[in-house]
CSV table of C-alpha atoms in Angstrom, one decimal:
chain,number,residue,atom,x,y,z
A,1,UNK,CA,-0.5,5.1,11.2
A,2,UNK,CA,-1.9,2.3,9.4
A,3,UNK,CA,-5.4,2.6,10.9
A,4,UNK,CA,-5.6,6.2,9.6
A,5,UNK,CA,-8.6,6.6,7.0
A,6,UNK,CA,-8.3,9.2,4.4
A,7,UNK,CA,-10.9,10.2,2.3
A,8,UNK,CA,-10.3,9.9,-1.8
A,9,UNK,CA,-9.6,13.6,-1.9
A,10,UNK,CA,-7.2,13.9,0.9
A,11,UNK,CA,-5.2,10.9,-0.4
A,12,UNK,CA,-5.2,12.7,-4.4
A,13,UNK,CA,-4.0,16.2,-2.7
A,14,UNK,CA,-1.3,14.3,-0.8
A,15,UNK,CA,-0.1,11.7,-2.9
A,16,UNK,CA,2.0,14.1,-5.0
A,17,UNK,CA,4.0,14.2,-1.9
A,18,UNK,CA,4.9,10.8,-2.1
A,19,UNK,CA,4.9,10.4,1.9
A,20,UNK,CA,4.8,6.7,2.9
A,21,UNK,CA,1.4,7.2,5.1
A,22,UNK,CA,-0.4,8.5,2.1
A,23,UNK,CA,1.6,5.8,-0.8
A,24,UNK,CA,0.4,3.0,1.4
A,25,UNK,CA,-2.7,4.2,1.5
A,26,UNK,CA,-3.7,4.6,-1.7
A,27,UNK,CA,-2.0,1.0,-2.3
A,28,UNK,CA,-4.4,-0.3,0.4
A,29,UNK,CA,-7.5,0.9,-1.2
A,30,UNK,CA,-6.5,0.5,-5.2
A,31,UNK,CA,-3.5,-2.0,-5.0
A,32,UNK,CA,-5.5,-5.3,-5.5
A,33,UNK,CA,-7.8,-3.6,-8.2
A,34,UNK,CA,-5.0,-2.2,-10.3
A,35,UNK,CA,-3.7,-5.8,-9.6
A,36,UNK,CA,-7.2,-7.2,-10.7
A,37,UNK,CA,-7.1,-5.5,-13.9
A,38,UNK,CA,-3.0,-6.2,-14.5
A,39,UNK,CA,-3.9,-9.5,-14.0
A,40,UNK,CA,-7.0,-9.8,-16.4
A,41,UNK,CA,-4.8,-8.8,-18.9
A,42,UNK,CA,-1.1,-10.2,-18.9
A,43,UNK,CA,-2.4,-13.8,-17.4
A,44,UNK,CA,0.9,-13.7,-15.5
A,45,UNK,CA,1.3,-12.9,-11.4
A,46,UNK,CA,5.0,-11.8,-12.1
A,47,UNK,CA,4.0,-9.3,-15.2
A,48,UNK,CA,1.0,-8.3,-13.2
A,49,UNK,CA,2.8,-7.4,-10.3
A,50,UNK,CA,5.4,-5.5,-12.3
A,51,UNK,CA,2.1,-4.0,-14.0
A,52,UNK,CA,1.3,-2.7,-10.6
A,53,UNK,CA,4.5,-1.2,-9.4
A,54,UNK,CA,4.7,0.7,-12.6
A,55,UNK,CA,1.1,2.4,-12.2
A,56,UNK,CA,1.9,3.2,-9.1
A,57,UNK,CA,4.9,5.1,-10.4
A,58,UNK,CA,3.5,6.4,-13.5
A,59,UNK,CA,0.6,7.4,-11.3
A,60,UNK,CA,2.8,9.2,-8.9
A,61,UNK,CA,5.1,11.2,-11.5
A,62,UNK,CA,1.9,12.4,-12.9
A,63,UNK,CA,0.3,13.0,-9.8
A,64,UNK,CA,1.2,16.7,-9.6
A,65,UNK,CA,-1.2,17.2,-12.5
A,66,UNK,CA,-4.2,15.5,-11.2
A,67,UNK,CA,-6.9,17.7,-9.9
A,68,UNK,CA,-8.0,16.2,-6.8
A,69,UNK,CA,-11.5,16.9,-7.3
A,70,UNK,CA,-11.8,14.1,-9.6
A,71,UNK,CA,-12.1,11.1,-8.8
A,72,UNK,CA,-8.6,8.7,-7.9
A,73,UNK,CA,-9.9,5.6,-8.5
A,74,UNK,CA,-10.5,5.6,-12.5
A,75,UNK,CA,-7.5,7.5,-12.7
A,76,UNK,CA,-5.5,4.5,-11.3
A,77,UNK,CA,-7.7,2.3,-13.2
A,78,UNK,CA,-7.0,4.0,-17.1
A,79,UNK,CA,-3.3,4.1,-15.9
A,80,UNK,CA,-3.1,0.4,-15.1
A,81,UNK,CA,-5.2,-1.1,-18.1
A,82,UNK,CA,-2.9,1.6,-20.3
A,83,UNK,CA,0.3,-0.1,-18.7
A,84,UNK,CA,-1.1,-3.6,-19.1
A,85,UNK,CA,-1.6,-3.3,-22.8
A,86,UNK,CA,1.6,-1.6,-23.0
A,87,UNK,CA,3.3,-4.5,-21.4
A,88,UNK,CA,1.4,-7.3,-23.3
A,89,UNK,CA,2.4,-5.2,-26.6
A,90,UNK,CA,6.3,-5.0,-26.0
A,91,UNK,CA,5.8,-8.9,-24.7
A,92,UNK,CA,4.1,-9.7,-28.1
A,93,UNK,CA,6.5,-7.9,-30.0
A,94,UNK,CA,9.6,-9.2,-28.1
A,95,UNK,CA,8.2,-13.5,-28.2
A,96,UNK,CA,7.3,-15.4,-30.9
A,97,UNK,CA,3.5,-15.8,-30.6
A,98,UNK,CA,2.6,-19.5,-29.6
A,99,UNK,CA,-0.9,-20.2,-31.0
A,100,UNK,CA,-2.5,-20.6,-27.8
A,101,UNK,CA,-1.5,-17.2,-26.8
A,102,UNK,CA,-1.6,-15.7,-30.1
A,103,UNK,CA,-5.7,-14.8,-29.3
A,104,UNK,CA,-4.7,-13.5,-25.8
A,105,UNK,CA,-2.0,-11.1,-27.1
A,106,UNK,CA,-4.2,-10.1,-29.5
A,107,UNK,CA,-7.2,-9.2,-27.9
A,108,UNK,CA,-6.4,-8.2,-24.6
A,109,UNK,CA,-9.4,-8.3,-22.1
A,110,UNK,CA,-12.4,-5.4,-23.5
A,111,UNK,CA,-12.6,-2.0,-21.5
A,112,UNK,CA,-16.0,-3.2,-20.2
A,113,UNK,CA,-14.5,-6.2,-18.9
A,114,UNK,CA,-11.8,-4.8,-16.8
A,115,UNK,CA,-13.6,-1.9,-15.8
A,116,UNK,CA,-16.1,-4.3,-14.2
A,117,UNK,CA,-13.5,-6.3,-13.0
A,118,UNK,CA,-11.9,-3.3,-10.9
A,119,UNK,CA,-15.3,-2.8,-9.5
A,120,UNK,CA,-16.3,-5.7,-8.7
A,121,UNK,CA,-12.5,-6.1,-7.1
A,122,UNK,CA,-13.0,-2.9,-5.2
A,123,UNK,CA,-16.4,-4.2,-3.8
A,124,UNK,CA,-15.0,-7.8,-3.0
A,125,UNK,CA,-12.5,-5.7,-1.3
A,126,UNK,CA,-14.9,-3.7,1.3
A,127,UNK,CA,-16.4,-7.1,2.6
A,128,UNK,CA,-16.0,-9.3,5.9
A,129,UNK,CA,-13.1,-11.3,5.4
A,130,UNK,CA,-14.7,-14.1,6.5
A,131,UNK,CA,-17.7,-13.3,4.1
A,132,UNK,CA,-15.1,-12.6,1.2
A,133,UNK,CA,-14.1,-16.5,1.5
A,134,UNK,CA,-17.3,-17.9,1.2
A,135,UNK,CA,-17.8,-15.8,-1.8
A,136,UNK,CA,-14.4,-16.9,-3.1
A,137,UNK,CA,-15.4,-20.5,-2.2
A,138,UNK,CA,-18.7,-20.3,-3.9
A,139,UNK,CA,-18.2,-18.8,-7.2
A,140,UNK,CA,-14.7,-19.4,-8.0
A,141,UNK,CA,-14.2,-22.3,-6.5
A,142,UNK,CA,-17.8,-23.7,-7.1
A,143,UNK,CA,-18.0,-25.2,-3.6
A,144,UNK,CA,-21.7,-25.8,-2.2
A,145,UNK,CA,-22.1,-24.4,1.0
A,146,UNK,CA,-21.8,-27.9,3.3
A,147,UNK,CA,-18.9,-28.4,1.4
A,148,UNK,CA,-17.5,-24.6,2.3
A,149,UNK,CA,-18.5,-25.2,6.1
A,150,UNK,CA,-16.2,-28.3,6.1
A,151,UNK,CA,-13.5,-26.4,4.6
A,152,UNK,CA,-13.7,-23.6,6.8
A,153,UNK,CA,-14.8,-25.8,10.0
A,154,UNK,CA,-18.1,-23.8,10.9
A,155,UNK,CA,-21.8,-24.6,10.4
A,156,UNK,CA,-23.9,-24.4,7.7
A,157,UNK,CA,-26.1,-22.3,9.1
A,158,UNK,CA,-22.5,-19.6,10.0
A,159,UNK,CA,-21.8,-20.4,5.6
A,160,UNK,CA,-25.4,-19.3,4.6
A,161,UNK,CA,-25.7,-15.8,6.7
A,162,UNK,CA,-22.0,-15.4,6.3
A,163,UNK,CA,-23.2,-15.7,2.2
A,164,UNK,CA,-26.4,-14.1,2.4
A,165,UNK,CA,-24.8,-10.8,3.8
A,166,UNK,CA,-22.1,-11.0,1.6
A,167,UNK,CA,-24.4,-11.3,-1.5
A,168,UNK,CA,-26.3,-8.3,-0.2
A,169,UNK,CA,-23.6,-6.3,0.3
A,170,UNK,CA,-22.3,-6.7,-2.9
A,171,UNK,CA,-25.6,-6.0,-4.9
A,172,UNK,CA,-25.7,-2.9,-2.9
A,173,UNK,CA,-22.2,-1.9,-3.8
A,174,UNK,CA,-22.7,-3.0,-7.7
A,175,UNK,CA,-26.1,-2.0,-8.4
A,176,UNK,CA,-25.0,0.6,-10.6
A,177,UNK,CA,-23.4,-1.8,-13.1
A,178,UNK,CA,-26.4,-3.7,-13.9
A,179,UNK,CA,-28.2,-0.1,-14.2
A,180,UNK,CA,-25.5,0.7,-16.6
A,181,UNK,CA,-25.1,-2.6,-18.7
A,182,UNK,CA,-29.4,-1.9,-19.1
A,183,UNK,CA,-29.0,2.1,-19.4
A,184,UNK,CA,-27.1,5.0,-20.2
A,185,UNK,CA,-23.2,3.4,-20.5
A,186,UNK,CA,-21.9,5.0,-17.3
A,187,UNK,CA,-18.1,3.3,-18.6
A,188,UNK,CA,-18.2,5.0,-21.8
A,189,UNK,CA,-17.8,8.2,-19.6
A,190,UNK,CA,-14.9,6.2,-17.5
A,191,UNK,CA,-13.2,5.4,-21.1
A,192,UNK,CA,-13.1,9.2,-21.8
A,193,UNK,CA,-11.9,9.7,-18.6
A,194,UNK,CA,-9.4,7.1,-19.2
A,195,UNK,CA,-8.4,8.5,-22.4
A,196,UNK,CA,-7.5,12.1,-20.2
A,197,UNK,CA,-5.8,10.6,-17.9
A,198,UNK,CA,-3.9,9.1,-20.8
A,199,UNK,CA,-3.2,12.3,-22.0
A,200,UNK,CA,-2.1,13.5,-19.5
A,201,UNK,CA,0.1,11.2,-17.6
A,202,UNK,CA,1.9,9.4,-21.0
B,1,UNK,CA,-33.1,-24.0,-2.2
B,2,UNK,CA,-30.7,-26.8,-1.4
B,3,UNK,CA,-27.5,-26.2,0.2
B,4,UNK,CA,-25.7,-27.9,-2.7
B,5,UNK,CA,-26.5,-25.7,-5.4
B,6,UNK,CA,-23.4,-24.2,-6.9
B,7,UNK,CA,-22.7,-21.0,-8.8
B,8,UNK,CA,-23.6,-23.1,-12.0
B,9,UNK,CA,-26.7,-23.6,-10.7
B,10,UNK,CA,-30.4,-21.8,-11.5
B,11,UNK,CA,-30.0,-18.2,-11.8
B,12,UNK,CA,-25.6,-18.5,-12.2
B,13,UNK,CA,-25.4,-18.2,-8.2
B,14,UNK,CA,-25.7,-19.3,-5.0
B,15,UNK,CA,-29.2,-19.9,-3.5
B,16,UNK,CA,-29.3,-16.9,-1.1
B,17,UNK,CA,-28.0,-14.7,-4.3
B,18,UNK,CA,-31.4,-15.2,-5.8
B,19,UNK,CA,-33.9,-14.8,-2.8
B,20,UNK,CA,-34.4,-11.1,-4.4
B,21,UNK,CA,-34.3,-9.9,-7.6
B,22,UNK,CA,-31.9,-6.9,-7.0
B,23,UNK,CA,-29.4,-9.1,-5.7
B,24,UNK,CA,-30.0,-11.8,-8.3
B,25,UNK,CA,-29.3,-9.0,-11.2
B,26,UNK,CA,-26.2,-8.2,-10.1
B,27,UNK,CA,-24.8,-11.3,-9.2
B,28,UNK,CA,-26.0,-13.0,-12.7
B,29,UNK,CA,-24.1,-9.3,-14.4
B,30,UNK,CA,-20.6,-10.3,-12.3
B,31,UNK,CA,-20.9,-13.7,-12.1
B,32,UNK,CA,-17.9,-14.1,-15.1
B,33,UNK,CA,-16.1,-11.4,-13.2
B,34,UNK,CA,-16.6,-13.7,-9.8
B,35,UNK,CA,-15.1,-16.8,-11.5
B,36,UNK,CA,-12.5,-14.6,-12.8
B,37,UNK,CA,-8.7,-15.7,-11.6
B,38,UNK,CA,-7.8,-12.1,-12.0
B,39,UNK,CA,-10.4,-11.2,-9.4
B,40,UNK,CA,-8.8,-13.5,-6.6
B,41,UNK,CA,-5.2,-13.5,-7.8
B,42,UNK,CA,-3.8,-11.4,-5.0
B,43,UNK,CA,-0.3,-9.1,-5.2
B,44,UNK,CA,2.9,-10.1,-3.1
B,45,UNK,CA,3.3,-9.1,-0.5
B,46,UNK,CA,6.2,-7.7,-0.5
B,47,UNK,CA,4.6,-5.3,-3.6
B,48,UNK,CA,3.7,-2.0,-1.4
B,49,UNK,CA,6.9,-1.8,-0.1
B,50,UNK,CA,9.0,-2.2,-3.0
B,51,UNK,CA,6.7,0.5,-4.5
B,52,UNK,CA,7.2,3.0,-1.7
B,53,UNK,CA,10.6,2.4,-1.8
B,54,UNK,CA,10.6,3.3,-5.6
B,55,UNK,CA,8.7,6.4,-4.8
B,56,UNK,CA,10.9,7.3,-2.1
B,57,UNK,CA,14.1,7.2,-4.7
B,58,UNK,CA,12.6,9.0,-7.4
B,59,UNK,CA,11.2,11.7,-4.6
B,60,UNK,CA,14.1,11.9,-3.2
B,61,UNK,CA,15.7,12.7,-6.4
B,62,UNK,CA,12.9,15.0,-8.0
B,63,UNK,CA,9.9,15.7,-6.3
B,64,UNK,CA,7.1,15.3,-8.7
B,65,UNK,CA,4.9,18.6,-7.6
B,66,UNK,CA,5.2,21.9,-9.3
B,67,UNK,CA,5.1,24.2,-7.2
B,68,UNK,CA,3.4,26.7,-10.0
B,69,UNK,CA,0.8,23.9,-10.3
B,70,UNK,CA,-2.5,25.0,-10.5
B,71,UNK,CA,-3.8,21.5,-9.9
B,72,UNK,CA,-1.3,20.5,-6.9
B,73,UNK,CA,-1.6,22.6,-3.9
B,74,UNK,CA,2.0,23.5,-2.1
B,75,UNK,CA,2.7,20.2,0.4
B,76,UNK,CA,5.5,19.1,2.0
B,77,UNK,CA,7.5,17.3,-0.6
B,78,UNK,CA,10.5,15.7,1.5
B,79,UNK,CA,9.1,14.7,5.5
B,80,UNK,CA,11.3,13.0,7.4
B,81,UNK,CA,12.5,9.8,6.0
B,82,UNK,CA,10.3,6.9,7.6
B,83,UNK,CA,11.6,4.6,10.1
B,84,UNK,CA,11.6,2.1,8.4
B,85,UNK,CA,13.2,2.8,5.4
B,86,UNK,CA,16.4,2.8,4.8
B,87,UNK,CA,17.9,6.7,5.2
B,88,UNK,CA,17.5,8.1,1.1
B,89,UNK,CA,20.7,9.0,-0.4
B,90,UNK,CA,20.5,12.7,-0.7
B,91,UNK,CA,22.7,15.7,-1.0
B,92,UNK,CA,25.5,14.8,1.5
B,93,UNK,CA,26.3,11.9,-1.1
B,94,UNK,CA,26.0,14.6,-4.1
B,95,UNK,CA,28.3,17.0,-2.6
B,96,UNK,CA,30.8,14.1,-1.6
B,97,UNK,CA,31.1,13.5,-5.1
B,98,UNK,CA,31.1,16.6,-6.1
B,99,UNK,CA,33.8,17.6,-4.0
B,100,UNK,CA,35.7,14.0,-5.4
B,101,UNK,CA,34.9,15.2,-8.4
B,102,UNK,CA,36.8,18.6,-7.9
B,103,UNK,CA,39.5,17.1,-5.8
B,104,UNK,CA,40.3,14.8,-8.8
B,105,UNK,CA,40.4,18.0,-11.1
B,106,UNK,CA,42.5,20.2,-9.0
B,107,UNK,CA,45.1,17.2,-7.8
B,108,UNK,CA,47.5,17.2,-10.3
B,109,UNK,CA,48.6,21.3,-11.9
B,110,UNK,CA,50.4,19.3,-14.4
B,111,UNK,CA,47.4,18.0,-15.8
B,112,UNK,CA,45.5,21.5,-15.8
B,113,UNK,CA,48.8,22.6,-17.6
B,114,UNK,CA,49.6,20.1,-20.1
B,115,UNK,CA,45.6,20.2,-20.9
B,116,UNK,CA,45.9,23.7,-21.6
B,117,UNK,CA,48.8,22.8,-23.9
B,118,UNK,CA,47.3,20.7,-25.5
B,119,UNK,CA,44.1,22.5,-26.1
B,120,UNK,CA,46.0,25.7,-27.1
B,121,UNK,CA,47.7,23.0,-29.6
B,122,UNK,CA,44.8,21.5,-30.8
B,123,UNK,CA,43.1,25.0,-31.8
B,124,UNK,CA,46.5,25.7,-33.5
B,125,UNK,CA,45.8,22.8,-36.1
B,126,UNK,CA,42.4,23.7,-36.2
B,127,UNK,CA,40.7,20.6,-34.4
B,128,UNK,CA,38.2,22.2,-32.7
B,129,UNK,CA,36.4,23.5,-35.8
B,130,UNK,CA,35.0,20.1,-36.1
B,131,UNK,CA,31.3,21.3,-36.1
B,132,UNK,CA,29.4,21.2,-32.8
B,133,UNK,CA,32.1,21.2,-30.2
B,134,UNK,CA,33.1,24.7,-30.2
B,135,UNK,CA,31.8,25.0,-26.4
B,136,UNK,CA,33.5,23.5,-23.4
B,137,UNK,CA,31.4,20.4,-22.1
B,138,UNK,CA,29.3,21.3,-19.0
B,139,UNK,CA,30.0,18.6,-16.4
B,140,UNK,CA,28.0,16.9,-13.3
B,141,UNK,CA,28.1,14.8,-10.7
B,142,UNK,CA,26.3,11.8,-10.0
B,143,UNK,CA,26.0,10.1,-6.2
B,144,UNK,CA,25.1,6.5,-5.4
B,145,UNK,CA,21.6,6.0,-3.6
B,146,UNK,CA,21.0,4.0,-0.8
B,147,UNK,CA,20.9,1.0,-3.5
B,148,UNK,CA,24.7,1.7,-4.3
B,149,UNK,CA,26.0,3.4,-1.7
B,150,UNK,CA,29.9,3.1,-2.2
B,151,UNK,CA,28.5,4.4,-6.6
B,152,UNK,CA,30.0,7.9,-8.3
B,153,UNK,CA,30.4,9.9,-11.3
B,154,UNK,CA,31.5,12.2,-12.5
B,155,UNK,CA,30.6,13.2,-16.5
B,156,UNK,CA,30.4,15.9,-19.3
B,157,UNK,CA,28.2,16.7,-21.8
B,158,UNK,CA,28.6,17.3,-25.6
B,159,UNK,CA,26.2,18.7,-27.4
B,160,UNK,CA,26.8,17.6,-30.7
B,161,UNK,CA,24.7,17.6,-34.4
B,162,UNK,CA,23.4,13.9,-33.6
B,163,UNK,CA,22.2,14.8,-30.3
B,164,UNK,CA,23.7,15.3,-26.9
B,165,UNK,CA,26.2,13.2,-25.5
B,166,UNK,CA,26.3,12.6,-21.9
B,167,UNK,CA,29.7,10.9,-20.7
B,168,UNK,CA,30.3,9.1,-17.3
B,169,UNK,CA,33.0,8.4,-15.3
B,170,UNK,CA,31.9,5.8,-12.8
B,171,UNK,CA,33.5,4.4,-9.7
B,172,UNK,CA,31.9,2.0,-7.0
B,173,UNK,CA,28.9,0.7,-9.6
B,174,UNK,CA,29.3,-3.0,-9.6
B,175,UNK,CA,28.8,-4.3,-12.1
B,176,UNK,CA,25.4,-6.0,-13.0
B,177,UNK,CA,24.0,-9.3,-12.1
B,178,UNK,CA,23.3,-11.3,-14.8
B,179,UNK,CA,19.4,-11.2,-16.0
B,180,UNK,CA,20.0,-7.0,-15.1
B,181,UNK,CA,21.5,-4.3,-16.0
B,182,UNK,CA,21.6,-0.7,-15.7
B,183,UNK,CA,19.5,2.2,-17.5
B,184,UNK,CA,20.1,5.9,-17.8
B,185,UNK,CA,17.4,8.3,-17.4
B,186,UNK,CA,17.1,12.4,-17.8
B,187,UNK,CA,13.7,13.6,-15.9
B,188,UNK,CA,11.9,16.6,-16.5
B,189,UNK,CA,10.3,19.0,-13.9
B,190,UNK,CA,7.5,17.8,-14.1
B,191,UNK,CA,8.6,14.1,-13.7
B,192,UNK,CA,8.6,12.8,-17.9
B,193,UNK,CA,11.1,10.5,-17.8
B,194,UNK,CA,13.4,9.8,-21.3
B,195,UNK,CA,15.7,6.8,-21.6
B,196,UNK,CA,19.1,7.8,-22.5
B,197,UNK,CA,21.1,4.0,-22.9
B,198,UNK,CA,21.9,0.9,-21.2
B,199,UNK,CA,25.0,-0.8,-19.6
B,200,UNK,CA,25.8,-3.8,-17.3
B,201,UNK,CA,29.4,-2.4,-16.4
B,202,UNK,CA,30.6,-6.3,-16.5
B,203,UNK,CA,34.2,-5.4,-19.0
B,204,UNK,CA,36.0,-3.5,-16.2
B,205,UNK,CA,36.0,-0.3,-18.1
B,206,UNK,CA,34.5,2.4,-15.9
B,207,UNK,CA,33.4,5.0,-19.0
B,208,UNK,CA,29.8,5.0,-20.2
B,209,UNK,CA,28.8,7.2,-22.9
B,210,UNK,CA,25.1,7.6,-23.0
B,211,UNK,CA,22.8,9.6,-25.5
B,212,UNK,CA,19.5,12.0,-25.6
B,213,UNK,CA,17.3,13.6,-28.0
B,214,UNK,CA,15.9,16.1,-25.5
B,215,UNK,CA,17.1,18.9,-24.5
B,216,UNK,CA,18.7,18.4,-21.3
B,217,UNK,CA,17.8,22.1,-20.3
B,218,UNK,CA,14.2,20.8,-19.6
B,219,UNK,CA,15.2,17.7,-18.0
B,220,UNK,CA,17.6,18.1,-15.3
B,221,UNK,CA,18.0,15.4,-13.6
B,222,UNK,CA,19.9,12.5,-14.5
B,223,UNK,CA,19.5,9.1,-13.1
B,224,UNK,CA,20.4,5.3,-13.5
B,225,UNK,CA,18.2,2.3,-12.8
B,226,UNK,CA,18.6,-1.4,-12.0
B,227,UNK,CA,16.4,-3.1,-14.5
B,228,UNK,CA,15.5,-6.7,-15.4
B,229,UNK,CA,15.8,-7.9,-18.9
B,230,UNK,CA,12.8,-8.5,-19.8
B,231,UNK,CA,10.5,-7.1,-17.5
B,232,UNK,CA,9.8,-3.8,-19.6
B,233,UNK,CA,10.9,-0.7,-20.8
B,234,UNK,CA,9.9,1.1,-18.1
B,235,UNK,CA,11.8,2.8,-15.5
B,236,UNK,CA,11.8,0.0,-12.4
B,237,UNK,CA,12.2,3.3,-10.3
B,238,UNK,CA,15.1,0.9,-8.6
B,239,UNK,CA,17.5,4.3,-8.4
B,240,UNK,CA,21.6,3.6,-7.9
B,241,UNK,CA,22.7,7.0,-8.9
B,242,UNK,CA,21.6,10.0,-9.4
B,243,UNK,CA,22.6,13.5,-10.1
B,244,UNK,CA,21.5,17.2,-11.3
B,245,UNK,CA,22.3,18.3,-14.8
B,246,UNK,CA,21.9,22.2,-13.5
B,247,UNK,CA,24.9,24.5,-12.7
C-alpha cells in the first residue's frame, strides 16, 4: 500500500475521506514541507511538530470544501504558515517576551521566505537520498567535499557526481524561483491563494 | 575548482553548483534557504501516525464531506478500519450508553414519581417562570473512544438567556494527568469546531457543566479532547468521548 503513487488530484478528491492510504500519502509528500515551514517559524521541533499535526487536521476538516482542481500543495502550505503564526501569537501572548526572542515573535519569518522554504523543502525532498546528504553536508553543514567523502566513507570522485547531479536536479526543479524573484511575483499569486484558503478553512 | 571550496565560497556554493549559470542562479537564490535549520529539521517519526490516528477519531465521529458538496464528490467516508489501528469506538459504544443511560432513567419508578411531584410542586410556586427554562432539557449520550474505552455520559441541555448550557454526567473518564486536561467541543456539519470549556476531572465529582454560544442545532456533535497545557488552543483531535446532540 505504501508503494502506491497518487497523483495531486486523486489524493485532494480522496482525502476528504480521511482513509489511512490516502492520510499517509499526502503526509509523505507535504509532511516535511509543512514541517519546513512550522519550523522556520516557531524555532521549536516540539511546537513545529504540533504545528504539523494541526494542519493536517485543519486541512482535513476543511477538506470537503476544497476543489480538487486546485492545486494541494499551497493549500497545505497557507494552512501551515496560518497555524504557525497562530501558534507563535498565543505563545507571545501567553510568555513574557525575553529580548532575544522578542524580534522572533515579532516578526515571524516573511511569506517570501517560507514559501521558498516549502519549495526548496519539496525539491530537497524528490532527490537521491544519498545525493540529499551531500547537499545537507555541503551547504548546511559547510563540509568540503573530501571532508564529506570521509564522513560518508566513499570517494571523492562518488561526493562530486553524487553533488553535481544533485545540484542539477535542484536547479531544474527551482528554476522558477529565480524567474520569479527577477519577474512577475509568481508568490504574490500563492499569498492570494493563501489568503482563500484562509477563508475558507478558519 | 578545488575540492575544498565550501558553500561560503565564490559564487555562495559548491564548485560543481557553479559550472553553469542556470544552476549557479538558483543555488545563489536558495542558498539561505539551504543553510536554513528549518529546511533539515526533520518531523518525528512517530508524527504520521499520531495524525491519522487523530483523523481517524474525528472521522469516526463526523465525517468531514458534505454530501451536498459541490466541491467534494460522494466517496466512501468510513472503509474498514485499518489493521493497524486500533478498532474506532463507534456506535456499539453510543448505544451502550445510551441504553445505560435509559436503564438508569427507568430503574427506579419512585424516582419518575417523586420527580413528577416535585415538578408539579415546583410549577405550583411558580419556579419554573424563571425566564428561559420553560422547556424540558433535551438530553444525549456521550461514549468513550478507543482512547477511554471504559468513559460515559450522559447530559442535558439548557438553553438559557446567557447561552446554552450543556451538563454532563460522566463515569469511567479518569481523571487527567497532570500537564493535561480535557476540552469540550460541538462540531458543525461541515467540521467548524467551537470550544465549549475545560476540565481535568481530578476533585472526584463526576458533573461537568460546559457552555456554547452557537446554536447547537448547527453543530451536532459533541466531543471531548485530551489536551496539553500549553501546546495551543486547538483541538489535539486526541478524541475520549464523543456523542450526537440530534434526537
Amino acid at each position: 500500500m505504501r508503494s502506491m503513487v497518487f497523483d495531486d488530484r486523486e489524493l485532494a478528491r480522496r482525502f476528504p475521506a480521511g482513509d489511512e492510504t490516502i492520510v499517509r500519502a499526502v503526509y509523505e509528500r507535504y509532511g516535511r514541507a509543512v514541517h519546513t515551514v512550522a519550523y522556520s517559524i516557531v524555532h521549536d521541533a516540539t511546537t513545529a511538530a504540533d504545528v504539523v499535526q494541526s494542519t493536517f487536521l485543519n486541512a482535513w476538516r476543511a477538506s470537503a470544501r476544497f476543489d480538487p482542481d486546485r492545486e494541494l500543495g499551497p493549500w497545505l502550505y497557507s494552512i501551515a504558515r496560518r497555524q504557525a503564526i497562530d501558534t507563535l501569537r498565543r505563545e507571545g501572548r501567553s510568555t513574557p517576551a525575553e529580548p532575544e526572542t522578542l524580534d522572533r515573535a515579532e516578526s515571524p519569518a516573511s511569506l517570501e521566505q517560507t514559501w521558498e522554504a516549502w519549495q526548496v523543502r519539496l525539491a530537497v525532498d524528490q532527490l537521491a537520498d544519498d545525493e540529499r546528504e551531500v547537499v545537507r553536508l555541503s551547504w548546511f553543514a559547510g563540509l568540503s567535499h573530501p571532508e564529506i567523502a570521509e564522513q560518508l566513507g566513499v570517494p571523492v570522485g562518488t561526493v562530486k557526481s553524487r553533488s553535481h547531479r544533485a545540484h542539477r536536479r535542484l536547479a531544474s526543479l527551482l528554476a522558477h524561483v529565480v524567474a520569479n524573484q527577477t519577474g512577475d511575483k509568481d508568490v504574490q499569486g500563492t499569498d492570494s491563494a493563501a489568503e482563500r484558503a484562509r477563508g475558507e478553512h478558519l | 575548482m578545488s575540492d575544498h571550496e565550501t558553500p561560503e565560497g565564490g559564487l555562495g556554493g559548491p564548485a560543481d553548483a557553479a559550472d553553469d549559470p542556470a544552476t549557479a542562479a538558483v543555488m545563489r537564490t536558495i542558498a539561505p534557504a539551504l543553510r536554513d535549520p528549518a529546511l533539515w529539521a526533520e518531523p518525528p517519526a512517530s508524527l504520521a501516525d499520531s495524525i491519522v490516528a487523530a483523523i481517524a477519531a474525528e472521522r469516526d465521529a463526523s465525517p468531514p464531506a458534505p454530501s451536498d458538496s459541490p466541491l467534494a464528490p460522494v466517496v466512501p467516508l468510513a472503509p474498514a478500519a485499518p489493521v493497524d489501528l486500533p478498532p474506532a469506538a463507534g456506535t456499539d459504544e453510543l448505544a451502550q450508553a445510551r441504553v445505560r443511560r435509559e436503564e438508569r432513567r427507568r430503574r427506579p419508578v419512585l424516582w419518575a414519581a417523586l420527580a413528577s411531584a416535585a415538578a408539579v410542586l415546583a410549577i405550583a410556586v411558580g419556579f419554573v417562570a424563571m425566564r428561559g427554562e420553560d422547556e424540558d432539557p433535551a438530553e444525549f449520550a456521550m461514549a468513550g473512544t478507543d482512547l477511554a474505552l471504559e468513559a460515559s455520559a450522559s447530559g442535558d441541555i439548557n438553553e438559557l438567556d446567557a447561552g446554552v448550557a450543556i451538563k454532563l454526567d460522566v463515569e469511567g473518564l479518569p481523571p487527567a494527568p497532570e500537564g493535561q486536561y480535557y476540552a469540550g467541543w460541538v462540531r458543525s456539519a461541515d467540521g467548524q469546531l467551537v470550544g465549549i470549556g475545560s476540565f481535568h476531572m481530578r476533585g472526584g465529582d463526576s458533573t461537568v457543566t460546559l457552555w456554547s454560544g452557537v446554536p447547537l442545532a448547527q453543530y451536532p456533535t459533541i466531543t471531548v479532547t485530551i489536551q496539553t497545557e500549553g501546546a495551543g488552543e486547538a483541538s489535539s483531535g486526541q478524541v475520549v468521548m464523543r456523542g450526537s446532540l440530534e434526537d
